[in-house]
PDB file of C-alpha atoms in Angstrom:
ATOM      1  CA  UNK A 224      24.055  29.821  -5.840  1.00 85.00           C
ATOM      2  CA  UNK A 225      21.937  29.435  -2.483  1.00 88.00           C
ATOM      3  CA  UNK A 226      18.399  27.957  -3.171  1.00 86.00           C
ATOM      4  CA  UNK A 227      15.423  27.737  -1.176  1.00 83.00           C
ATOM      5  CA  UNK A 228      16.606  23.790  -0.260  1.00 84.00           C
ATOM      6  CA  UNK A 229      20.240  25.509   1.229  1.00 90.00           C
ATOM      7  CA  UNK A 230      17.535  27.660   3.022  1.00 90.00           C
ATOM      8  CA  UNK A 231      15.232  24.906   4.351  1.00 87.00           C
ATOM      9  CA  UNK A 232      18.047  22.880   5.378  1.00 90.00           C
ATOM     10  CA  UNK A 233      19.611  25.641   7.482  1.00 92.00           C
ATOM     11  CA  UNK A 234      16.733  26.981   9.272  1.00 91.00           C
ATOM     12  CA  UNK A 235      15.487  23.089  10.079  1.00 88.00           C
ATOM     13  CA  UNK A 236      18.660  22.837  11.711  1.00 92.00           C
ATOM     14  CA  UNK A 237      18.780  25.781  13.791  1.00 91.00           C
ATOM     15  CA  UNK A 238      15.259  25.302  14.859  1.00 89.00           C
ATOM     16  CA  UNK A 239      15.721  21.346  15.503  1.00 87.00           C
ATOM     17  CA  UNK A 240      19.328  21.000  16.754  1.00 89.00           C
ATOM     18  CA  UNK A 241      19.656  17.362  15.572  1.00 88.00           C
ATOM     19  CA  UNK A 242      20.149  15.572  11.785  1.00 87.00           C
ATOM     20  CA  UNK A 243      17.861  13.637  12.049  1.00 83.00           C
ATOM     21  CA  UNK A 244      14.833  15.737  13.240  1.00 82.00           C
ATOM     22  CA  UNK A 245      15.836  18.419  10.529  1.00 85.00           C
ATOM     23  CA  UNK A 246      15.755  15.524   7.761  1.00 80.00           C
ATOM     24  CA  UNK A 247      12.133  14.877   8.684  1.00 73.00           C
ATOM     25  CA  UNK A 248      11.029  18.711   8.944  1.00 72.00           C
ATOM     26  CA  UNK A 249      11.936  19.161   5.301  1.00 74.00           C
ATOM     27  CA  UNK A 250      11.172  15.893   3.865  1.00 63.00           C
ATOM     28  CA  UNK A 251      14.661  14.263   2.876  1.00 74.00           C
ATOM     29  CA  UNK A 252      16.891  11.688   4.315  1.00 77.00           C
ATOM     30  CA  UNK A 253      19.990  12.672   6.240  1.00 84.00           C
ATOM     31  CA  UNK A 254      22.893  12.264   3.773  1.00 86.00           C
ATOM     32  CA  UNK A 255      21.343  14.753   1.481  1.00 86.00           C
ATOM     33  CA  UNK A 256      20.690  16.969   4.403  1.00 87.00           C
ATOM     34  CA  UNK A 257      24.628  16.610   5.271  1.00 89.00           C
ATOM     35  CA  UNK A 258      25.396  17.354   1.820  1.00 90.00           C
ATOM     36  CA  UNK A 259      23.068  20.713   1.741  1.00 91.00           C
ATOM     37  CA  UNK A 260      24.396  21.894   4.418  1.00 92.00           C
ATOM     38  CA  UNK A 261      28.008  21.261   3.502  1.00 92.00           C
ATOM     39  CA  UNK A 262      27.253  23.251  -0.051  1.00 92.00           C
ATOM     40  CA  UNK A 263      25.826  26.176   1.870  1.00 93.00           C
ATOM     41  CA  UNK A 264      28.966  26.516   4.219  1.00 92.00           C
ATOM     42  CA  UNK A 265      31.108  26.738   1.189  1.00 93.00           C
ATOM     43  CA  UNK A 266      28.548  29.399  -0.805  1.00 92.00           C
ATOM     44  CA  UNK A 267      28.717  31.621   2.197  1.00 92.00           C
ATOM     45  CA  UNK A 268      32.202  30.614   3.582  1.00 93.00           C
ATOM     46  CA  UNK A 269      31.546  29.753   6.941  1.00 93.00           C
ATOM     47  CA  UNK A 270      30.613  27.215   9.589  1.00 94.00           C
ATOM     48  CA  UNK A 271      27.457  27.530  10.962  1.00 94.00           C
ATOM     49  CA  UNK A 272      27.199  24.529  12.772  1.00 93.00           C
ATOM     50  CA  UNK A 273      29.279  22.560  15.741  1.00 92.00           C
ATOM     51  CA  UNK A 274      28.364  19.112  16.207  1.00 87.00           C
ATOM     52  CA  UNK A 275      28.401  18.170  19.840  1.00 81.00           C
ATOM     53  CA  UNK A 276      26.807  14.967  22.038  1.00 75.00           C
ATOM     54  CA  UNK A 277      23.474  15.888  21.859  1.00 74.00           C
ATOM     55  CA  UNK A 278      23.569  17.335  18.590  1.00 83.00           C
ATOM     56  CA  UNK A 279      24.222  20.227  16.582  1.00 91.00           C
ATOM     57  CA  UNK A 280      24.710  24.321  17.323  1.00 91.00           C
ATOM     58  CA  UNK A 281      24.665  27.755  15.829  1.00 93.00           C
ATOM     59  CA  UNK A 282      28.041  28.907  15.272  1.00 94.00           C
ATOM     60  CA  UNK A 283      28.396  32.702  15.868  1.00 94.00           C
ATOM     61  CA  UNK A 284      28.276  32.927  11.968  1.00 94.00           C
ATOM     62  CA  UNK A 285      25.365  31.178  11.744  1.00 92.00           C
ATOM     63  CA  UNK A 286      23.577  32.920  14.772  1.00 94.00           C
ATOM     64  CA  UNK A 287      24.167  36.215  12.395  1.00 93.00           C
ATOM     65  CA  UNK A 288      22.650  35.116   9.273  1.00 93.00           C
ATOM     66  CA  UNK A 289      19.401  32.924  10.404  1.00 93.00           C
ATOM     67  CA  UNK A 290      18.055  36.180  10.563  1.00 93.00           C
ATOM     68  CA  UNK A 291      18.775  36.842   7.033  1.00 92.00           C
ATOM     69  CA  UNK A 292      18.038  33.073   6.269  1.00 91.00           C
ATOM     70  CA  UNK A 293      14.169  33.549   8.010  1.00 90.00           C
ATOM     71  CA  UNK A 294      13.405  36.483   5.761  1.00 90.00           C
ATOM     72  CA  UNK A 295      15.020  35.241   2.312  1.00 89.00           C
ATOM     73  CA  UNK A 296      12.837  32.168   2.472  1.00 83.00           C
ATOM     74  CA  UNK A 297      10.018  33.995   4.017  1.00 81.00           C
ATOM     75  CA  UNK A 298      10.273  36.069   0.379  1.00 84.00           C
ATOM     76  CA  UNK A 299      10.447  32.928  -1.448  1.00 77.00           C
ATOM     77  CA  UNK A 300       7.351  31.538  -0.459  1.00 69.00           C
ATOM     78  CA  UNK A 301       5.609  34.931  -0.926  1.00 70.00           C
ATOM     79  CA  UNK A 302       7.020  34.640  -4.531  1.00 72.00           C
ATOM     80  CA  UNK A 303       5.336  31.172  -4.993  1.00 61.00           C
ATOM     81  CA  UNK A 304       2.472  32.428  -3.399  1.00 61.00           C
ATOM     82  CA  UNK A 305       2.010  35.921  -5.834  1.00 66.00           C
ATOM     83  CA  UNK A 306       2.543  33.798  -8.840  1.00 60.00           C
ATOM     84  CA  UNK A 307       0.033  31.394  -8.075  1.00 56.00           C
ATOM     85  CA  UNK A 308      -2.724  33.973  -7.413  1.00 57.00           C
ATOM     86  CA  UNK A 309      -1.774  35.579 -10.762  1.00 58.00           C
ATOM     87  CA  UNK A 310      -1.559  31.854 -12.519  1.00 57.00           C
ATOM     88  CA  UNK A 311      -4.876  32.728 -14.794  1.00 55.00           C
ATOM     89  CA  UNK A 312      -5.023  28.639 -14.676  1.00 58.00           C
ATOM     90  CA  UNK A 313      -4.705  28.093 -11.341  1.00 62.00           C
ATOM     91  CA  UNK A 314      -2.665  25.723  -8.824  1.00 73.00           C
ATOM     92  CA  UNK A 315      -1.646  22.455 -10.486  1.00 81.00           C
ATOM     93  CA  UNK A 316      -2.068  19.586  -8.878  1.00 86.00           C
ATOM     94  CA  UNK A 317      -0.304  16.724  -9.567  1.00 89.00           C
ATOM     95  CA  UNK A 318      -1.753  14.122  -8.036  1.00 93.00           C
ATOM     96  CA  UNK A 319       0.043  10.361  -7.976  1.00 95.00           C
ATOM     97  CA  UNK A 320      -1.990   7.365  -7.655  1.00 96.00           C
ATOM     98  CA  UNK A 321      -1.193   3.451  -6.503  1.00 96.00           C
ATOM     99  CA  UNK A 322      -1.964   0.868  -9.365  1.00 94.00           C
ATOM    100  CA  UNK A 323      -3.804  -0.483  -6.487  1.00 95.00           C
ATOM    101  CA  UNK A 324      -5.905   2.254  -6.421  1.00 96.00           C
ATOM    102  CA  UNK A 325      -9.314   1.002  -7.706  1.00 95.00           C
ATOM    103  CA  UNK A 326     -10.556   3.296 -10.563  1.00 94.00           C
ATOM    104  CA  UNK A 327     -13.532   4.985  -8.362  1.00 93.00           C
ATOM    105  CA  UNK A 328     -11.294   5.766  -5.572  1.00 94.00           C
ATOM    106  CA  UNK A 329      -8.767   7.538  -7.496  1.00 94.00           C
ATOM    107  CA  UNK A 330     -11.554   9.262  -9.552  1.00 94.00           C
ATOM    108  CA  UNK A 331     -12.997  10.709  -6.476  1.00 93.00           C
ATOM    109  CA  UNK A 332      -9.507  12.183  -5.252  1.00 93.00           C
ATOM    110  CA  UNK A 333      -8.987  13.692  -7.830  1.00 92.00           C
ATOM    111  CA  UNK A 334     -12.547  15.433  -8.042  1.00 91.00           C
ATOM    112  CA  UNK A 335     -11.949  16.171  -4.573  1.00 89.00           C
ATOM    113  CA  UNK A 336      -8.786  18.062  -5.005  1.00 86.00           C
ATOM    114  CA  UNK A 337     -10.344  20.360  -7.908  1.00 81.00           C
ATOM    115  CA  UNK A 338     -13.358  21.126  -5.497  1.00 82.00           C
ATOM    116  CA  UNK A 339     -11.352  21.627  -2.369  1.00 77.00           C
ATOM    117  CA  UNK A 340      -8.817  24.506  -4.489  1.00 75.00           C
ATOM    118  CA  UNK A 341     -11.010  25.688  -6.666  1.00 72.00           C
ATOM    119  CA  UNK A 342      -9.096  27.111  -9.622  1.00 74.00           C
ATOM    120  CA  UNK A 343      -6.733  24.263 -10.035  1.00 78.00           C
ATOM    121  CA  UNK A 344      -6.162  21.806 -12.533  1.00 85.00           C
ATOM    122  CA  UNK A 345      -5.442  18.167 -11.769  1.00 90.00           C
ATOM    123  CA  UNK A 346      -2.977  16.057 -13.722  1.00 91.00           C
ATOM    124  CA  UNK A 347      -3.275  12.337 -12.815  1.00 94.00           C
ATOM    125  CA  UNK A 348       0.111   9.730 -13.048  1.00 93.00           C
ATOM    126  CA  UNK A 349      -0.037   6.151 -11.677  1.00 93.00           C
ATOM    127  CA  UNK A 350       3.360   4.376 -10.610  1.00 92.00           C
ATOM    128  CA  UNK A 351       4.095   2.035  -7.705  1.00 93.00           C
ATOM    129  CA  UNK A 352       4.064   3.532  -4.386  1.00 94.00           C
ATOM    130  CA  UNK A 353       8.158   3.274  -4.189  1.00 91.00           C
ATOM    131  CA  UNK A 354       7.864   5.657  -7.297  1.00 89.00           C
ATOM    132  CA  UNK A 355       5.659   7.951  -5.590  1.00 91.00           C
ATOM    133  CA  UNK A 356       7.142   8.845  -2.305  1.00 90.00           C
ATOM    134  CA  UNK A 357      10.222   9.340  -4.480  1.00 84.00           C
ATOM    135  CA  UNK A 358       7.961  11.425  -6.507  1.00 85.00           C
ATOM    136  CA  UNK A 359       6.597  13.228  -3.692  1.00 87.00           C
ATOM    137  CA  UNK A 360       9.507  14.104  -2.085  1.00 81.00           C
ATOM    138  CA  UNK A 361      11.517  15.406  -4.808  1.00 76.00           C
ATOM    139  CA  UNK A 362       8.670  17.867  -5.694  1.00 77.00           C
ATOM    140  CA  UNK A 363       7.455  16.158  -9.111  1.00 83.00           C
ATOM    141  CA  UNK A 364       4.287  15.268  -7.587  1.00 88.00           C
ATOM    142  CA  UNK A 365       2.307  17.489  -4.915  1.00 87.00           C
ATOM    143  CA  UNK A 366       0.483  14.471  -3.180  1.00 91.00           C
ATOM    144  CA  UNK A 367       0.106  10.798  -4.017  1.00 95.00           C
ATOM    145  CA  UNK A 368      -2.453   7.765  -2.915  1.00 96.00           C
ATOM    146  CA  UNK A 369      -0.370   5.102  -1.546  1.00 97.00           C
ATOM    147  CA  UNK A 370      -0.037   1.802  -0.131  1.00 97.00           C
ATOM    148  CA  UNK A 371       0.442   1.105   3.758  1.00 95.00           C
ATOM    149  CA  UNK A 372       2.856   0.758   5.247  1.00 95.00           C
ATOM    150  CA  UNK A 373       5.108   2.732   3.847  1.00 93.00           C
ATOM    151  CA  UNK A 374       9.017   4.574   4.521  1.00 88.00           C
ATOM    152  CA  UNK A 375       8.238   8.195   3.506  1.00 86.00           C
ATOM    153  CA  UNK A 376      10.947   9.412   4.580  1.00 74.00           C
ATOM    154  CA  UNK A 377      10.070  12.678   6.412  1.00 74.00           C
ATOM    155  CA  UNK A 378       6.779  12.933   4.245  1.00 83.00           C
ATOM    156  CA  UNK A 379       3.437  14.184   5.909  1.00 85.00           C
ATOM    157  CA  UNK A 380       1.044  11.200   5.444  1.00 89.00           C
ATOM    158  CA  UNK A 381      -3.107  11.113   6.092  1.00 88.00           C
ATOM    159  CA  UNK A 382      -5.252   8.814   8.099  1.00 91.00           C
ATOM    160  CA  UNK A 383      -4.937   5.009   6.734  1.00 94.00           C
ATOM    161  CA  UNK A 384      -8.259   4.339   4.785  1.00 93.00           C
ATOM    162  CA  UNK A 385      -8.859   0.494   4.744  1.00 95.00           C
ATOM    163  CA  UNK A 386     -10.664  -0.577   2.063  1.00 95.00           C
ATOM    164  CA  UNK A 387     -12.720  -3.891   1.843  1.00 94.00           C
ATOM    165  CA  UNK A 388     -10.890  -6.583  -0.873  1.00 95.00           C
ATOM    166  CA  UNK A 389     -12.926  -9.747  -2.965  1.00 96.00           C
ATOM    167  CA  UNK A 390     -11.609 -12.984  -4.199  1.00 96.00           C
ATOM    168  CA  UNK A 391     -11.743 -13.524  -7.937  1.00 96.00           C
ATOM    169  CA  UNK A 392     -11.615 -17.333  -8.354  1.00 95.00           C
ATOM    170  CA  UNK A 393     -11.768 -19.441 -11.052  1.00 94.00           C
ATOM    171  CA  UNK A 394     -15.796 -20.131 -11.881  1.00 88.00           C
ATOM    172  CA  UNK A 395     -17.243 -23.212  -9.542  1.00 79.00           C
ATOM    173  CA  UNK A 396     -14.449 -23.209  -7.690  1.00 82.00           C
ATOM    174  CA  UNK A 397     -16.563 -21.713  -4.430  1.00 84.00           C
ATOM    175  CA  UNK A 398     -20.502 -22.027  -4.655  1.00 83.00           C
ATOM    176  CA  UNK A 399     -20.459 -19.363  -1.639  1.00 89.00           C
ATOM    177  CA  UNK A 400     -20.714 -15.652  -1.417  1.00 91.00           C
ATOM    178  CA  UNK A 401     -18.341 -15.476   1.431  1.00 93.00           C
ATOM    179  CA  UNK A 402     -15.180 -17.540   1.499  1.00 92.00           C
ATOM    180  CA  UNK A 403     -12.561 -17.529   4.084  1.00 92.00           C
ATOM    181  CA  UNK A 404      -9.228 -17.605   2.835  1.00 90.00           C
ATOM    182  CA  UNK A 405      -8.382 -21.201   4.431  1.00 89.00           C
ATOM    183  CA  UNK A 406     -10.952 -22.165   1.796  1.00 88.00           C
ATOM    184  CA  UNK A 407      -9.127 -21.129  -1.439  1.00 88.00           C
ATOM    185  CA  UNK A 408      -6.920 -24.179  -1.643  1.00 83.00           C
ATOM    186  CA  UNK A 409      -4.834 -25.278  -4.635  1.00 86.00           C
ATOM    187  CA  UNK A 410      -4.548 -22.097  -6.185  1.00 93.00           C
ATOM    188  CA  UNK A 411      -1.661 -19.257  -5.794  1.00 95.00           C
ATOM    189  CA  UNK A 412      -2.532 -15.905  -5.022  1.00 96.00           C
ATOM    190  CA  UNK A 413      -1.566 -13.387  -7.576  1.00 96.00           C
ATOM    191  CA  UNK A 414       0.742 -10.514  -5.749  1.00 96.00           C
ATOM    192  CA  UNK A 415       2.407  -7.457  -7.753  1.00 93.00           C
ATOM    193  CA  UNK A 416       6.690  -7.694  -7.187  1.00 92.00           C
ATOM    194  CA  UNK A 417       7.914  -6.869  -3.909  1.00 92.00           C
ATOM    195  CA  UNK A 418       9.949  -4.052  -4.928  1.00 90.00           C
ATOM    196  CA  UNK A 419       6.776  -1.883  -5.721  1.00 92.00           C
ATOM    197  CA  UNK A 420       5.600  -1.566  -2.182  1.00 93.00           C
ATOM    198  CA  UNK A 421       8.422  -3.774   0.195  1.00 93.00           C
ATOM    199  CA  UNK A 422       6.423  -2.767   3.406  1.00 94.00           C
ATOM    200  CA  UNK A 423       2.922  -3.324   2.345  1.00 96.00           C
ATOM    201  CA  UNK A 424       3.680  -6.687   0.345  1.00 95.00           C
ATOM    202  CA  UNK A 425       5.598  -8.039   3.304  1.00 95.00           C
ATOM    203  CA  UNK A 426       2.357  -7.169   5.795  1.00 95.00           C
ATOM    204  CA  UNK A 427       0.210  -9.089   2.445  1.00 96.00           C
ATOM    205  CA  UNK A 428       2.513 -11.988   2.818  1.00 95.00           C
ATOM    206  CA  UNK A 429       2.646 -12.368   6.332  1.00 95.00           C
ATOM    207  CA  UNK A 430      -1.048 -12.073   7.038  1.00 95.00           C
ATOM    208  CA  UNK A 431      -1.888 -14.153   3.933  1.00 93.00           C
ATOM    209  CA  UNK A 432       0.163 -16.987   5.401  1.00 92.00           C
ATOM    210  CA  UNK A 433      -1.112 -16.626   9.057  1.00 92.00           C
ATOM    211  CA  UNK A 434      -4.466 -17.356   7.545  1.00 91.00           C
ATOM    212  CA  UNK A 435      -3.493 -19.846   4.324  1.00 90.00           C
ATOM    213  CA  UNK A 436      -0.891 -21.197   5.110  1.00 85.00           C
ATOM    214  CA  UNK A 437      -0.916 -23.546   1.669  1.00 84.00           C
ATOM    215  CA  UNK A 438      -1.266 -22.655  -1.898  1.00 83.00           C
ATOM    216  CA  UNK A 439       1.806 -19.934  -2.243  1.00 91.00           C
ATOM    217  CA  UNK A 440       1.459 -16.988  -4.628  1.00 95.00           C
ATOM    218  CA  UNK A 441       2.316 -15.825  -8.319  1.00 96.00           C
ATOM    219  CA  UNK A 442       3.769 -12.941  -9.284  1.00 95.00           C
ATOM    220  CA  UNK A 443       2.048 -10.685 -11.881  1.00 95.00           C
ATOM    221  CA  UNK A 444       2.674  -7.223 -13.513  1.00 91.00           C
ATOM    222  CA  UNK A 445      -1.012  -6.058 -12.758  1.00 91.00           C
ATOM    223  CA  UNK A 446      -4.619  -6.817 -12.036  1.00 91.00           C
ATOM    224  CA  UNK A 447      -5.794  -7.525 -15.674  1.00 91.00           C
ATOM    225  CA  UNK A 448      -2.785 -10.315 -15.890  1.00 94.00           C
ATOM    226  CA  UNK A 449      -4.463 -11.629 -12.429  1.00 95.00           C
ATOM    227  CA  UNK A 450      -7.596 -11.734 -13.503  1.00 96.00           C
ATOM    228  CA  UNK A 451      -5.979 -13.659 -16.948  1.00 96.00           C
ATOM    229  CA  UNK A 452      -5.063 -15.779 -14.950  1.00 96.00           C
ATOM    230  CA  UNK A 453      -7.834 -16.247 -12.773  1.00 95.00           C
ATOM    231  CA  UNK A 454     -10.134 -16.770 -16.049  1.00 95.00           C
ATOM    232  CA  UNK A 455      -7.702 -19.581 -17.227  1.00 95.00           C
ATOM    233  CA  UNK A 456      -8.243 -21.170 -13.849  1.00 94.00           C
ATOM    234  CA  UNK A 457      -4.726 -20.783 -12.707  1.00 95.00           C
ATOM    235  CA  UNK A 458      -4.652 -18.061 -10.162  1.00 96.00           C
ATOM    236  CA  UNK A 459      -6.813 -16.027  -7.408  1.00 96.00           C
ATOM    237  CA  UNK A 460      -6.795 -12.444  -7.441  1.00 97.00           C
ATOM    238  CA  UNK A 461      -7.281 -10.040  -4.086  1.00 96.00           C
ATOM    239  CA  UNK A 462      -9.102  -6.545  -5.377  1.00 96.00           C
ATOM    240  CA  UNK A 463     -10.604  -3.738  -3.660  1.00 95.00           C
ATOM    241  CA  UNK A 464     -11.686  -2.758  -7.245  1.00 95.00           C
ATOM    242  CA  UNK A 465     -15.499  -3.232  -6.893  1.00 92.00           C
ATOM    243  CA  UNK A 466     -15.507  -3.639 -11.060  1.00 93.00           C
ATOM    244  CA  UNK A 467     -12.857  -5.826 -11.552  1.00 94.00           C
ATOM    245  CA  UNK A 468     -14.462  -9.027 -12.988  1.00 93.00           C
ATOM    246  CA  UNK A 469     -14.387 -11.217 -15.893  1.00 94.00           C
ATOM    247  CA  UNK A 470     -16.594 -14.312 -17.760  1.00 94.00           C
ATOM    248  CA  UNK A 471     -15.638 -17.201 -15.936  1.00 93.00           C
ATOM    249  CA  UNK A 472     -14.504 -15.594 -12.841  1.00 96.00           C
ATOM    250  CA  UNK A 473     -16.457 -15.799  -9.571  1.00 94.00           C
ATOM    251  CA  UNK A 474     -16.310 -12.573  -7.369  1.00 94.00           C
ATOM    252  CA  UNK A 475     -16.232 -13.646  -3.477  1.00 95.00           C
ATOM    253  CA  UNK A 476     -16.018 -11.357  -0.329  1.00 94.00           C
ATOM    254  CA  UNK A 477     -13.623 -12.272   1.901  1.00 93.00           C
ATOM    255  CA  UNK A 478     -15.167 -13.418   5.758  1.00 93.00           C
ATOM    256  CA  UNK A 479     -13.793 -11.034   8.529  1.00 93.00           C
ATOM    257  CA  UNK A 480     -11.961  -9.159   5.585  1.00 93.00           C
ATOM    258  CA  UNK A 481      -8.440  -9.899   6.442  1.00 95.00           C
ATOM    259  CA  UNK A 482      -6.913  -8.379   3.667  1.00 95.00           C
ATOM    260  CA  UNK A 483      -8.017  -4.836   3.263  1.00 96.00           C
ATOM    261  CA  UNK A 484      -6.214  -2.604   0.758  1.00 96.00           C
ATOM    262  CA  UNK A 485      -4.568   0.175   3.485  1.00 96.00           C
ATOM    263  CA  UNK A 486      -4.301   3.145   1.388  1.00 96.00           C
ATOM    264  CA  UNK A 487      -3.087   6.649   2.754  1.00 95.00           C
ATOM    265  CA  UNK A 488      -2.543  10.469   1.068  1.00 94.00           C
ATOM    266  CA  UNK A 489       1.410  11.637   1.685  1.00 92.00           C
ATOM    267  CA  UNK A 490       2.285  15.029   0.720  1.00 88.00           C
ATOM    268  CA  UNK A 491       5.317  17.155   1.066  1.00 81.00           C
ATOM    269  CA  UNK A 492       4.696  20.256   3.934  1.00 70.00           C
ATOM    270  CA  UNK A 493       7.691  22.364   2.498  1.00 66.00           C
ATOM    271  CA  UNK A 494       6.600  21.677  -1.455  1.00 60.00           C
ATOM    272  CA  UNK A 495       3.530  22.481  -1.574  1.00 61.00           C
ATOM    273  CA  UNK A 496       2.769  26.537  -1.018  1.00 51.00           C
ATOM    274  CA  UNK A 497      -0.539  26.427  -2.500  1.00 52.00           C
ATOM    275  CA  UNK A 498      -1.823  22.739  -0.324  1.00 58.00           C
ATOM    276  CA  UNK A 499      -2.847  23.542   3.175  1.00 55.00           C
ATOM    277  CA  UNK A 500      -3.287  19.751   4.470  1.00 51.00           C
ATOM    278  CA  UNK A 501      -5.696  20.442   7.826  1.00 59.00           C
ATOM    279  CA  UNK A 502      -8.348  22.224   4.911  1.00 62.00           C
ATOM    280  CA  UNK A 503      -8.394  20.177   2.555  1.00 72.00           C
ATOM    281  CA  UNK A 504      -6.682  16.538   3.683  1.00 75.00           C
ATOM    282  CA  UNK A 505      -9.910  16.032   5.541  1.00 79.00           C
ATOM    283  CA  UNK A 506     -11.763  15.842   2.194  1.00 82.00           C
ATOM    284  CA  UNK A 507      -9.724  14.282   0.119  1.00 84.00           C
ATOM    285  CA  UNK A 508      -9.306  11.197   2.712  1.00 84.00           C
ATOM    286  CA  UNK A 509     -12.938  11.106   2.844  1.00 86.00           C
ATOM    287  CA  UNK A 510     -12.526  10.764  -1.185  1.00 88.00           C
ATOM    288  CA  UNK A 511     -10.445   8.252  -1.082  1.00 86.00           C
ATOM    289  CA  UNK A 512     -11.893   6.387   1.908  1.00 84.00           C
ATOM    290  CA  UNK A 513     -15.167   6.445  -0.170  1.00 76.00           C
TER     291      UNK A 513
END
């Protein structure tokens, strides 16, 4: 059967003439894009593609049925559009959020995204920002909060919002409200695993050891085990969550802020009929910028 994804694929070519460009346009990688277009050639039993140096052309097969192509997904999206105007609930929403997310931030977004379509209905998950984009891409979720930087493969992403971060530190360790991070000696910092977010740990890491070069880090499964730790006098903790805090933990800006929490809104353009980004990304960035 031909879906809406054989359709995508097969107009993104046609209109982009290269693999790679069409990949991007509809929000995948390039094998699956290959393998799309490979089922769609043996649903309608042609070729509608030659590959040549600079890329790929229509086929006389496939000059005759982009036509065809243009109008059956044009249909399809008029279909997704008709039910959602006759949903008596509304557009859901499903919005994905960082665990790095502090609580306020997401809070707002998702407030923002009930005001900005009014008549929808917001469900909330939280996984790691590898989750996510996964998430995002494949349709499951129709925009997520994530960490920068990022591979989102082909995904349409929002401004970076930087977000000022504290250092939780064991009580009496620092008898100053503002601590540089050459200060916080003898103590690891508390990360989450790489594999959550490899691009925006390994920008932590480096920048963290440009600027402390001793003292290493510990890996934890969350904030609250941080801030365990922090408590028991064993680790520091880097938050953007202005209520994260804990009896015997001091709370510390960080001087010049090197380690702001880069957060960014990714959604998929060919997933989500109901999402027009340049109305409402504006004020959901604000949201989570806020």
């Amino acid at each position: 059967m031909i879906t809406e994804r054989h359709l995508q694929i097969f107009i993104a070519l046609a209109e982009e003439q290269h693999f790679g460009d069409a990949a991007r346009a509809v929000g995948i990688t390039q094998p699956p894009l290959s393998q799309g277009l490979r089922r769609l050639e043996a649903l309608v039993g042609a070729k509608l593609f030659e590959r040549g140096a600079g890329g790929v052309a229509l086929t006389p097969a496939g000059v005759a049925l982009l036509p065809y192509a243009r109008r059956a997904l044009t249909s399809i999206e008029e279909l997704h559009q008709a039910a959602i105007a006759r949903d008596p609930e509304g557009p859901e929403i499903r919005l994905g959020l960082a665990p790095e997310v502090p609580p306020s931030a997401g809070a707002a977004v998702a407030a923002a995204c009930g005001s900005a379509i009014p008549g929808s209905r917001v469900t909330v998950v939280t996984a790691p920002t590898s989750s996510l984009v996964n998430q995002v891409g494949t349709g499951r979720l129709t925009l997520a909060a994530v960490l920068h930087p990022a591979v989102l493969d082909g995904l349409e992403a929002g401004p970076v919002s930087l977000l000022p971060t504290w250092a939780l530190v064991p009580a009496s360790t620092v008898d100053t409200e503002v601590v540089a991070l050459r200060q916080l000696k003898g103590l690891p910092i508390a990360v989450r695993p790489r594999a959550e977010a490899p691009a925006a740990r390994d920008l932590f890491l480096d920048t963290l050891a440009l600027h402390r070069p001793d003292g290493g880090t510990v890996v934890v499964t969350d904030e609250r085990a941080g801030l365990a730790m922090a408590a028991a006098g064993q680790a520091i903790v880097v938050t953007a969550d202005p209520a994260l805090i804990a009896p015997g933990v001091g709370r510390h800006r960080l001087a010049d802020d090197p380690l702001p929490l880069r957060l960014r809104l990714v959604w998929s353009r060919t997933r989500t009929p109901f999402l027009r980004p340049n109305d409402v990304m504006a004020q959901l960035t604000e949201a989570l910028a806020s």
